[in-house]
Coordinates of N, CA and C in Angstrom, one line a residue:
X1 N 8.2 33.4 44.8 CA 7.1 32.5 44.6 C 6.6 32.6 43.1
X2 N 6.3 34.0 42.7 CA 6.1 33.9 41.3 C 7.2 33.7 40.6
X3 N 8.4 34.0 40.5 CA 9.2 33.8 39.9 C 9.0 32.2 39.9
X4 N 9.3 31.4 40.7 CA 8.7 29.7 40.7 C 8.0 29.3 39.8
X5 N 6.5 29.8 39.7 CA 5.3 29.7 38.9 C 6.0 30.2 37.6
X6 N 6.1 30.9 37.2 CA 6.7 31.6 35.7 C 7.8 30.9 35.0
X7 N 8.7 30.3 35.9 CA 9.6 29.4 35.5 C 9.0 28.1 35.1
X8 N 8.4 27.7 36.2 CA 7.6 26.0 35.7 C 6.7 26.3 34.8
X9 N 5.8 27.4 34.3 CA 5.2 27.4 33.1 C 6.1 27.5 31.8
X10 N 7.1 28.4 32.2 CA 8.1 28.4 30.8 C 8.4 26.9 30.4
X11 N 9.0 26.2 31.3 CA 9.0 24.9 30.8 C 8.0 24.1 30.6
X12 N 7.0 24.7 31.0 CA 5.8 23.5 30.6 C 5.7 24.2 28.9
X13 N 5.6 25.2 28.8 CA 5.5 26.2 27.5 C 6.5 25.5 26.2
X14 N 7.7 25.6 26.6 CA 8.6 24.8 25.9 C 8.6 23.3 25.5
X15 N 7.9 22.8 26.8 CA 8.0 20.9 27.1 C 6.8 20.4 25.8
X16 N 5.8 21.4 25.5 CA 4.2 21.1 25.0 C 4.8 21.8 23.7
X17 N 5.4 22.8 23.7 CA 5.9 23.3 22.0 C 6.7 22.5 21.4
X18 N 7.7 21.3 21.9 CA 8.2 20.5 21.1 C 7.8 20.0 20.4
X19 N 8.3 19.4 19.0 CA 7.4 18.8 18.3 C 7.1 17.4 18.9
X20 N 6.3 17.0 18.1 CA 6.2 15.5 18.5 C 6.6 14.6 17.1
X21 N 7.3 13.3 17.1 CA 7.8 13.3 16.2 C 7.8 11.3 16.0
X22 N 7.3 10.9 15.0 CA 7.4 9.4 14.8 C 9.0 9.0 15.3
X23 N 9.3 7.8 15.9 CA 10.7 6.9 15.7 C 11.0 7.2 14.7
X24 N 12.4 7.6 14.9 CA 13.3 7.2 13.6 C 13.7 6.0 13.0
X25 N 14.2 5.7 11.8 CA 14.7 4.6 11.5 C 16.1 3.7 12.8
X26 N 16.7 4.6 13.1 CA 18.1 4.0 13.7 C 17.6 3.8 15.0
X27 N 15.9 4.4 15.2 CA 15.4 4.1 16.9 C 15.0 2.7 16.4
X28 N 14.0 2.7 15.8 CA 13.7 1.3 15.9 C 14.4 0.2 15.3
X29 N 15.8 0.3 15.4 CA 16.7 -1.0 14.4 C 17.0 -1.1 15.6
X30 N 17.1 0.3 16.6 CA 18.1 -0.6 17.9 C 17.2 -1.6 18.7
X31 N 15.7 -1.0 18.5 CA 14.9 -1.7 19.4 C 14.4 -3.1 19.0
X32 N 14.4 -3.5 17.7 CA 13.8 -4.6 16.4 C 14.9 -5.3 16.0
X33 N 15.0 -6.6 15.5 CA 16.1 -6.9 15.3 C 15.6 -6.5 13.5
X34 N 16.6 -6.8 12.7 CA 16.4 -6.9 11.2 C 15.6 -8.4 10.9
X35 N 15.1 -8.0 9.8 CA 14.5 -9.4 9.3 C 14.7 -9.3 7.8
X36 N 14.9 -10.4 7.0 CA 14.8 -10.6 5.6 C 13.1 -10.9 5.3
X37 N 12.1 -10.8 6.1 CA 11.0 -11.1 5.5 C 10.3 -10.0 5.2
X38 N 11.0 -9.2 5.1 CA 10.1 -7.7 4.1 C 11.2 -6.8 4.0
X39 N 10.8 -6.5 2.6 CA 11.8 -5.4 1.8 C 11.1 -4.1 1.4
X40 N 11.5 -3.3 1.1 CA 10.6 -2.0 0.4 C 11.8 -1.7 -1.1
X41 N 11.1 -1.3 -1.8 CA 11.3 -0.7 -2.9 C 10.6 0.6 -3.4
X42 N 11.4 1.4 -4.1 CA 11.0 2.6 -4.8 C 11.2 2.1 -6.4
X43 N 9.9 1.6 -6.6 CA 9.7 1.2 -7.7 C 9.4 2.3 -9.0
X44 N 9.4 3.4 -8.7 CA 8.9 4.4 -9.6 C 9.3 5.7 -8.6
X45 N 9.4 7.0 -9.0 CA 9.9 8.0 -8.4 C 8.2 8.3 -7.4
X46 N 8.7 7.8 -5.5 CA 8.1 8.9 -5.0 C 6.8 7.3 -4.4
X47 N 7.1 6.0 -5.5 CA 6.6 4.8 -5.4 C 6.8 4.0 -5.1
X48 N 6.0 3.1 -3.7 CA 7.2 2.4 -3.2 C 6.5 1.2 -2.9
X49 N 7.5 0.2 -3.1 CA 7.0 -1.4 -2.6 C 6.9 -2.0 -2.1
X50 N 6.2 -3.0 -0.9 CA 6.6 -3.6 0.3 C 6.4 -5.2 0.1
X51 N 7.7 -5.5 0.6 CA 6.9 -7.1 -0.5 C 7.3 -7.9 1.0
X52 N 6.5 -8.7 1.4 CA 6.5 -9.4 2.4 C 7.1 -10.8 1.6
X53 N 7.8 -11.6 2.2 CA 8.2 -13.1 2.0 C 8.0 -13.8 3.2
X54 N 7.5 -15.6 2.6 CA 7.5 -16.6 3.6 C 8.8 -16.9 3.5
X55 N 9.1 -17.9 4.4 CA 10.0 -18.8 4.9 C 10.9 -19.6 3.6
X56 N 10.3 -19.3 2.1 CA 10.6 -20.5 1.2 C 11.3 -19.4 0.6
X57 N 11.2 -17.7 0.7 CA 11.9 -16.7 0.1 C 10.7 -16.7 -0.7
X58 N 9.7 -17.0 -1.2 CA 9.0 -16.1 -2.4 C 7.9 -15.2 -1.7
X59 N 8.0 -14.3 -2.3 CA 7.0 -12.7 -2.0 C 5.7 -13.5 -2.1
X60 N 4.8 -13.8 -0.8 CA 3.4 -13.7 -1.0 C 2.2 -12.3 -0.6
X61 N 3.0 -11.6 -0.4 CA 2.2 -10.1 -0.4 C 3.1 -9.1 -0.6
X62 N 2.6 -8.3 -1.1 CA 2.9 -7.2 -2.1 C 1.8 -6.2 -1.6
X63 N 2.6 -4.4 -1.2 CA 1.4 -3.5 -1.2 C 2.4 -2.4 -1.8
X64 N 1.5 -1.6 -2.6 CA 2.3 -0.6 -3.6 C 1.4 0.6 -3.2
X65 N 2.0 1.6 -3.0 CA 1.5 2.9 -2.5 C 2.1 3.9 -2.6
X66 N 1.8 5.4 -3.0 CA 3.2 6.5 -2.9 C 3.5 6.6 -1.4
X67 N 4.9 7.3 -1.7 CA 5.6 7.5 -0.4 C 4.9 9.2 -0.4
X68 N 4.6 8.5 1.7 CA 3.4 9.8 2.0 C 4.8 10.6 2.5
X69 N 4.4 11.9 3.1 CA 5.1 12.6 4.1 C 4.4 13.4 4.8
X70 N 4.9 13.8 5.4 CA 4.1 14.9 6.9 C 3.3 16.3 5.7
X71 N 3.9 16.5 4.9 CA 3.6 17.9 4.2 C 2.7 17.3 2.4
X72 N 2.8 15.7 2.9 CA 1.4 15.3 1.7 C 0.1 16.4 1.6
X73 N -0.3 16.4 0.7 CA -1.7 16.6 0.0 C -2.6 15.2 -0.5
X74 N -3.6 14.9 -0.5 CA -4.1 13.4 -0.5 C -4.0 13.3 -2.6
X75 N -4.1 14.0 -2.9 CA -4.2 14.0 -4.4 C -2.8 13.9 -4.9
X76 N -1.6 14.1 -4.0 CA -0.2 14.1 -4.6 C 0.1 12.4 -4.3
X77 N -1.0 12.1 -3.0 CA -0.5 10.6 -3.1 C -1.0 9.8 -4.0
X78 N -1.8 10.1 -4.5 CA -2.0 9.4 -5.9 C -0.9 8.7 -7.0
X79 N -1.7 7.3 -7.0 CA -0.6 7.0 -8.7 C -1.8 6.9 -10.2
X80 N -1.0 7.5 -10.9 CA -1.8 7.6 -12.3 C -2.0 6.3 -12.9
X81 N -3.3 6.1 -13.1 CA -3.7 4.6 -13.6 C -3.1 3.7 -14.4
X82 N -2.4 4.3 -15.5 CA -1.4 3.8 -16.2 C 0.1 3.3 -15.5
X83 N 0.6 4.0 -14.6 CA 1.4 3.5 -13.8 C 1.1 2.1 -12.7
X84 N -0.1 2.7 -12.5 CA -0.9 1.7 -11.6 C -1.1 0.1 -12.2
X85 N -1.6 0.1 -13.4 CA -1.6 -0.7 -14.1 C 0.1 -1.3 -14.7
X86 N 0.4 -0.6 -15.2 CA 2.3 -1.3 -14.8 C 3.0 -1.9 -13.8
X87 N 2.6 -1.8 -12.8 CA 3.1 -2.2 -11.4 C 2.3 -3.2 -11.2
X88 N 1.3 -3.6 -11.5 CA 0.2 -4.8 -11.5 C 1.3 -6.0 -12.5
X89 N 0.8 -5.4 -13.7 CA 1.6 -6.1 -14.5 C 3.1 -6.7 -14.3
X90 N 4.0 -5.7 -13.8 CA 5.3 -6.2 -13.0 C 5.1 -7.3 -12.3
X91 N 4.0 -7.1 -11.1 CA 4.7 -7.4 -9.9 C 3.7 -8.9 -10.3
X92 N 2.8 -9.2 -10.9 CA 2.0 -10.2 -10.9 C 1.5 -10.2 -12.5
X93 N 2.3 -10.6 -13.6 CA 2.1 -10.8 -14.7 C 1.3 -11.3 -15.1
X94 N 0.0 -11.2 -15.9 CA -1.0 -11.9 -16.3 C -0.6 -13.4 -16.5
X95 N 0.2 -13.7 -17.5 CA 0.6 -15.1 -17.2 C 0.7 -15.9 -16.4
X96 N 0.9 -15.5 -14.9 CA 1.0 -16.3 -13.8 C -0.2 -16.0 -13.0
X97 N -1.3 -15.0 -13.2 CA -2.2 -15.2 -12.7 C -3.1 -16.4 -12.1
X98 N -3.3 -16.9 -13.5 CA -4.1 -17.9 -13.7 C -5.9 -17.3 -14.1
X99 N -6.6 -18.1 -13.9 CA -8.0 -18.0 -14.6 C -8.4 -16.9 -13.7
X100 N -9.5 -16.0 -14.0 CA -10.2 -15.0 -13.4 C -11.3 -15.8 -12.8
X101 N -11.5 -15.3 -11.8 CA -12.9 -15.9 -10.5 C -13.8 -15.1 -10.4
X102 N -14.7 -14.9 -11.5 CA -15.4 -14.3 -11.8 C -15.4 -12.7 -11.7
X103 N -16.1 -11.4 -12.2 CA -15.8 -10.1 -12.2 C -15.3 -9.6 -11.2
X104 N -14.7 -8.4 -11.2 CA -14.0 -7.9 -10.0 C -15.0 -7.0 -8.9
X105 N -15.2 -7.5 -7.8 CA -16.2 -7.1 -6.8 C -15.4 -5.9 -6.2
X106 N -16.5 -5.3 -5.6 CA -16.1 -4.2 -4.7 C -17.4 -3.4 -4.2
X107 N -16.9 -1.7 -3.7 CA -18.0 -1.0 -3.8 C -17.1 0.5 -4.2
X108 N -18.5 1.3 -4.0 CA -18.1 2.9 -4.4 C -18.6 3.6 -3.6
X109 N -17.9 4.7 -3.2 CA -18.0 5.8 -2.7 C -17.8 6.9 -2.8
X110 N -18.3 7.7 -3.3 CA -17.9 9.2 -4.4 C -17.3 8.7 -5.3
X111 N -15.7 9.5 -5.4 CA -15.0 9.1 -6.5 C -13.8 8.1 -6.1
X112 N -13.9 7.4 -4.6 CA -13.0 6.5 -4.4 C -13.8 4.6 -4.7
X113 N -13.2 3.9 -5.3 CA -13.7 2.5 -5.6 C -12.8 1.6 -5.3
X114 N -13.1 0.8 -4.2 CA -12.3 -0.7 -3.3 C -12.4 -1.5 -4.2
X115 N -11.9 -2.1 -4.7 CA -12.1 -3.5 -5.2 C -11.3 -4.5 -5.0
X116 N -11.6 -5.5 -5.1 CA -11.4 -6.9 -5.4 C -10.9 -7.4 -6.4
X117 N -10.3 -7.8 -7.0 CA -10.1 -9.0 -8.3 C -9.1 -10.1 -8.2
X118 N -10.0 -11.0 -7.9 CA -9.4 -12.2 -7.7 C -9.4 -13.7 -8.7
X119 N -7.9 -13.9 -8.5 CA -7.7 -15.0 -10.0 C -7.5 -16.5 -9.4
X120 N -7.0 -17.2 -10.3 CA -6.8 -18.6 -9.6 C -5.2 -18.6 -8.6
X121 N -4.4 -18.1 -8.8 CA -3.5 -17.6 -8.2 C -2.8 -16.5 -7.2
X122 N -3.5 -15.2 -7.3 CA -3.1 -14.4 -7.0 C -4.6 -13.5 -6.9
X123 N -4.4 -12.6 -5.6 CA -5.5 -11.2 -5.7 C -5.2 -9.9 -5.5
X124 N -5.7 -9.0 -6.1 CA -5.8 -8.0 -6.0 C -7.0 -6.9 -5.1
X125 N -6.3 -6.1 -3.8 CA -7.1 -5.4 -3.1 C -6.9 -3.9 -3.8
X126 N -7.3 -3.3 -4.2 CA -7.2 -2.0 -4.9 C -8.5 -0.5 -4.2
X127 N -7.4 0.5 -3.7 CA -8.5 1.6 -4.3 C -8.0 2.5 -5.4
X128 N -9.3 2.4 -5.7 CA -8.9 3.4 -7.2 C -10.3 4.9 -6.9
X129 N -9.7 5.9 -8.1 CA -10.3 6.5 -8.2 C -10.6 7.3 -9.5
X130 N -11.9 7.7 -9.4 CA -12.3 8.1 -10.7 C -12.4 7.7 -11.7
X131 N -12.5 5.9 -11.6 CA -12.2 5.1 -12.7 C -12.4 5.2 -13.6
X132 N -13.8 6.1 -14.3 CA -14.5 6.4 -15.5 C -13.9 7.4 -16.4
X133 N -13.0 8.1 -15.4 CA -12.1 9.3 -16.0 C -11.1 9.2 -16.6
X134 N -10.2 9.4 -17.8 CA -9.2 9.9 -18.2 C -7.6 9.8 -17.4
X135 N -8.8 10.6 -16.2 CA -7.3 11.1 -14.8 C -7.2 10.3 -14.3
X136 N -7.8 8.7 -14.1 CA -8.0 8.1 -13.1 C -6.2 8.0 -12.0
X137 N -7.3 7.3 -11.1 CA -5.8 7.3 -10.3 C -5.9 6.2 -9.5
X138 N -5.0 5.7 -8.6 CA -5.2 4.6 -7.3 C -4.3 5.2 -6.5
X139 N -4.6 4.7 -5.0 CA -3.9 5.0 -4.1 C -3.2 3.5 -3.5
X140 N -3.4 2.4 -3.9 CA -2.9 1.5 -3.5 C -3.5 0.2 -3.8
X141 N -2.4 -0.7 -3.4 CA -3.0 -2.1 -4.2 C -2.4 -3.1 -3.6
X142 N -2.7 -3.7 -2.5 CA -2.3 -4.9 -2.0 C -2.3 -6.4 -2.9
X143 N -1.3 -7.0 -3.3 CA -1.7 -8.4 -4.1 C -0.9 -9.5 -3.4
X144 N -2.1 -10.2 -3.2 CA -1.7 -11.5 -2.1 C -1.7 -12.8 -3.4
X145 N -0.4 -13.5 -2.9 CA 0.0 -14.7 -4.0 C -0.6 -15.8 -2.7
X146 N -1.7 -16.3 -3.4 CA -2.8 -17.5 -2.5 C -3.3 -17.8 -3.8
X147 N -3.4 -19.1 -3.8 CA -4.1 -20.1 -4.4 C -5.9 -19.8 -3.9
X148 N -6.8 -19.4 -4.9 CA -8.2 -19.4 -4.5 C -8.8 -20.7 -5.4
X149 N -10.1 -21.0 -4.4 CA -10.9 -21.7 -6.0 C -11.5 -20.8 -6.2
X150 N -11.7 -21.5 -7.7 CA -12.3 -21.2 -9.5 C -12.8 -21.8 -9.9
X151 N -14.5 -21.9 -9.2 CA -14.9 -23.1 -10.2 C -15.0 -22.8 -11.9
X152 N -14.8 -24.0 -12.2 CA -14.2 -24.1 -13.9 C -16.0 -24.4 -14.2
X153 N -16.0 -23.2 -15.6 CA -17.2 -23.1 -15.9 C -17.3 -23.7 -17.7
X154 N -18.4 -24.8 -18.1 CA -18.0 -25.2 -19.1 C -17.3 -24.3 -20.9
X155 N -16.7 -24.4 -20.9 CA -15.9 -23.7 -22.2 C -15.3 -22.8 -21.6
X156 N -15.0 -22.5 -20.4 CA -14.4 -21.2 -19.5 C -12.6 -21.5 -20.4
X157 N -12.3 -20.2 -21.0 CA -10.7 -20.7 -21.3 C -10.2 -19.6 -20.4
X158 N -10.3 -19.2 -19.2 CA -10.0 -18.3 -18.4 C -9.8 -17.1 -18.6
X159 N -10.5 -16.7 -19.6 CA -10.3 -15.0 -20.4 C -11.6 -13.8 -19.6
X160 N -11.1 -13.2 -19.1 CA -11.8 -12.6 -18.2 C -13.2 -12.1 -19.1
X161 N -14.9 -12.1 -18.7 CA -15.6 -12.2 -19.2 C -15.8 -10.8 -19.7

């Protein structure tokens, strides 16, 4: 009888020490079919892209973020603002923005800052951090290609104020 007990604990001992572990890729391809309406890219080492597409093939969302892993540190997922700022630039060139819709809103919280900036064409969801600093950094940046209004303000040549 103890021998019984001792046994069904071992296995419970073993069954609860396994890891636990996300789907893998080849689990969920059997279970999902493929789609062409989202791709990923490693746009930079460690940086990666997710660009969603409509039905017409053009990307209307875009989210850029480092690639996390189980053994991250939250400050390694960081991108350096400069980078950050290049990948803006890439993926939604000032030229096709269009006019700015007035300052970029958001809020703050210690040293993390949400923001907003939204143009006649395209926005930007952003957190950044430490803006004020040198080191600054973001952790990600969602840009959605939507048409917003802008109301047009007299002499406005769309140069951000």
């Amino acid at each position: 009888m103890a021998r019984t007990y001792s046994s069904k604990a071992l296995c419970l001992i073993l069954f609860v020490s396994l890891p636990i572990a996300a789907q893998t890729s080849g689990e969920l391809r059997k279970k999902y079919p493929f789609t062409s309406a989202v791709e990923g890219f490693e746009v930079r080492p460690g940086i990666i892209a997710t660009v969603f597409y409509g039905e017409n093939g053009q990307a209307f969302e875009i989210l850029i973020r480092h690639r996390r892993s189980s053994t991250s540190v939250s400050a390694q997922d960081e991108i350096p603002h400069k980078v950050f700022a290049e990948l803006l630039d890439e993926f939604a060139p000032a030229a096709k923005r269009g006019r700015l819709c007035g300052s970029p809103g958001g809020f703050q919280s210690g040293r993390n800052h949400y923001v907003t900036t939204t143009y006649e064409n395209v926005s930007f969801y952003s957190v950044e951090h430490d803006t004020e600093l040198d080191s600054a950094t973001a952790s990600s940046v969602q840009i959605n290609w939507e048409k917003a209004y802008c109301p047009a303000e007299a002499g406005d040549d769309g140069a951000p104020k």
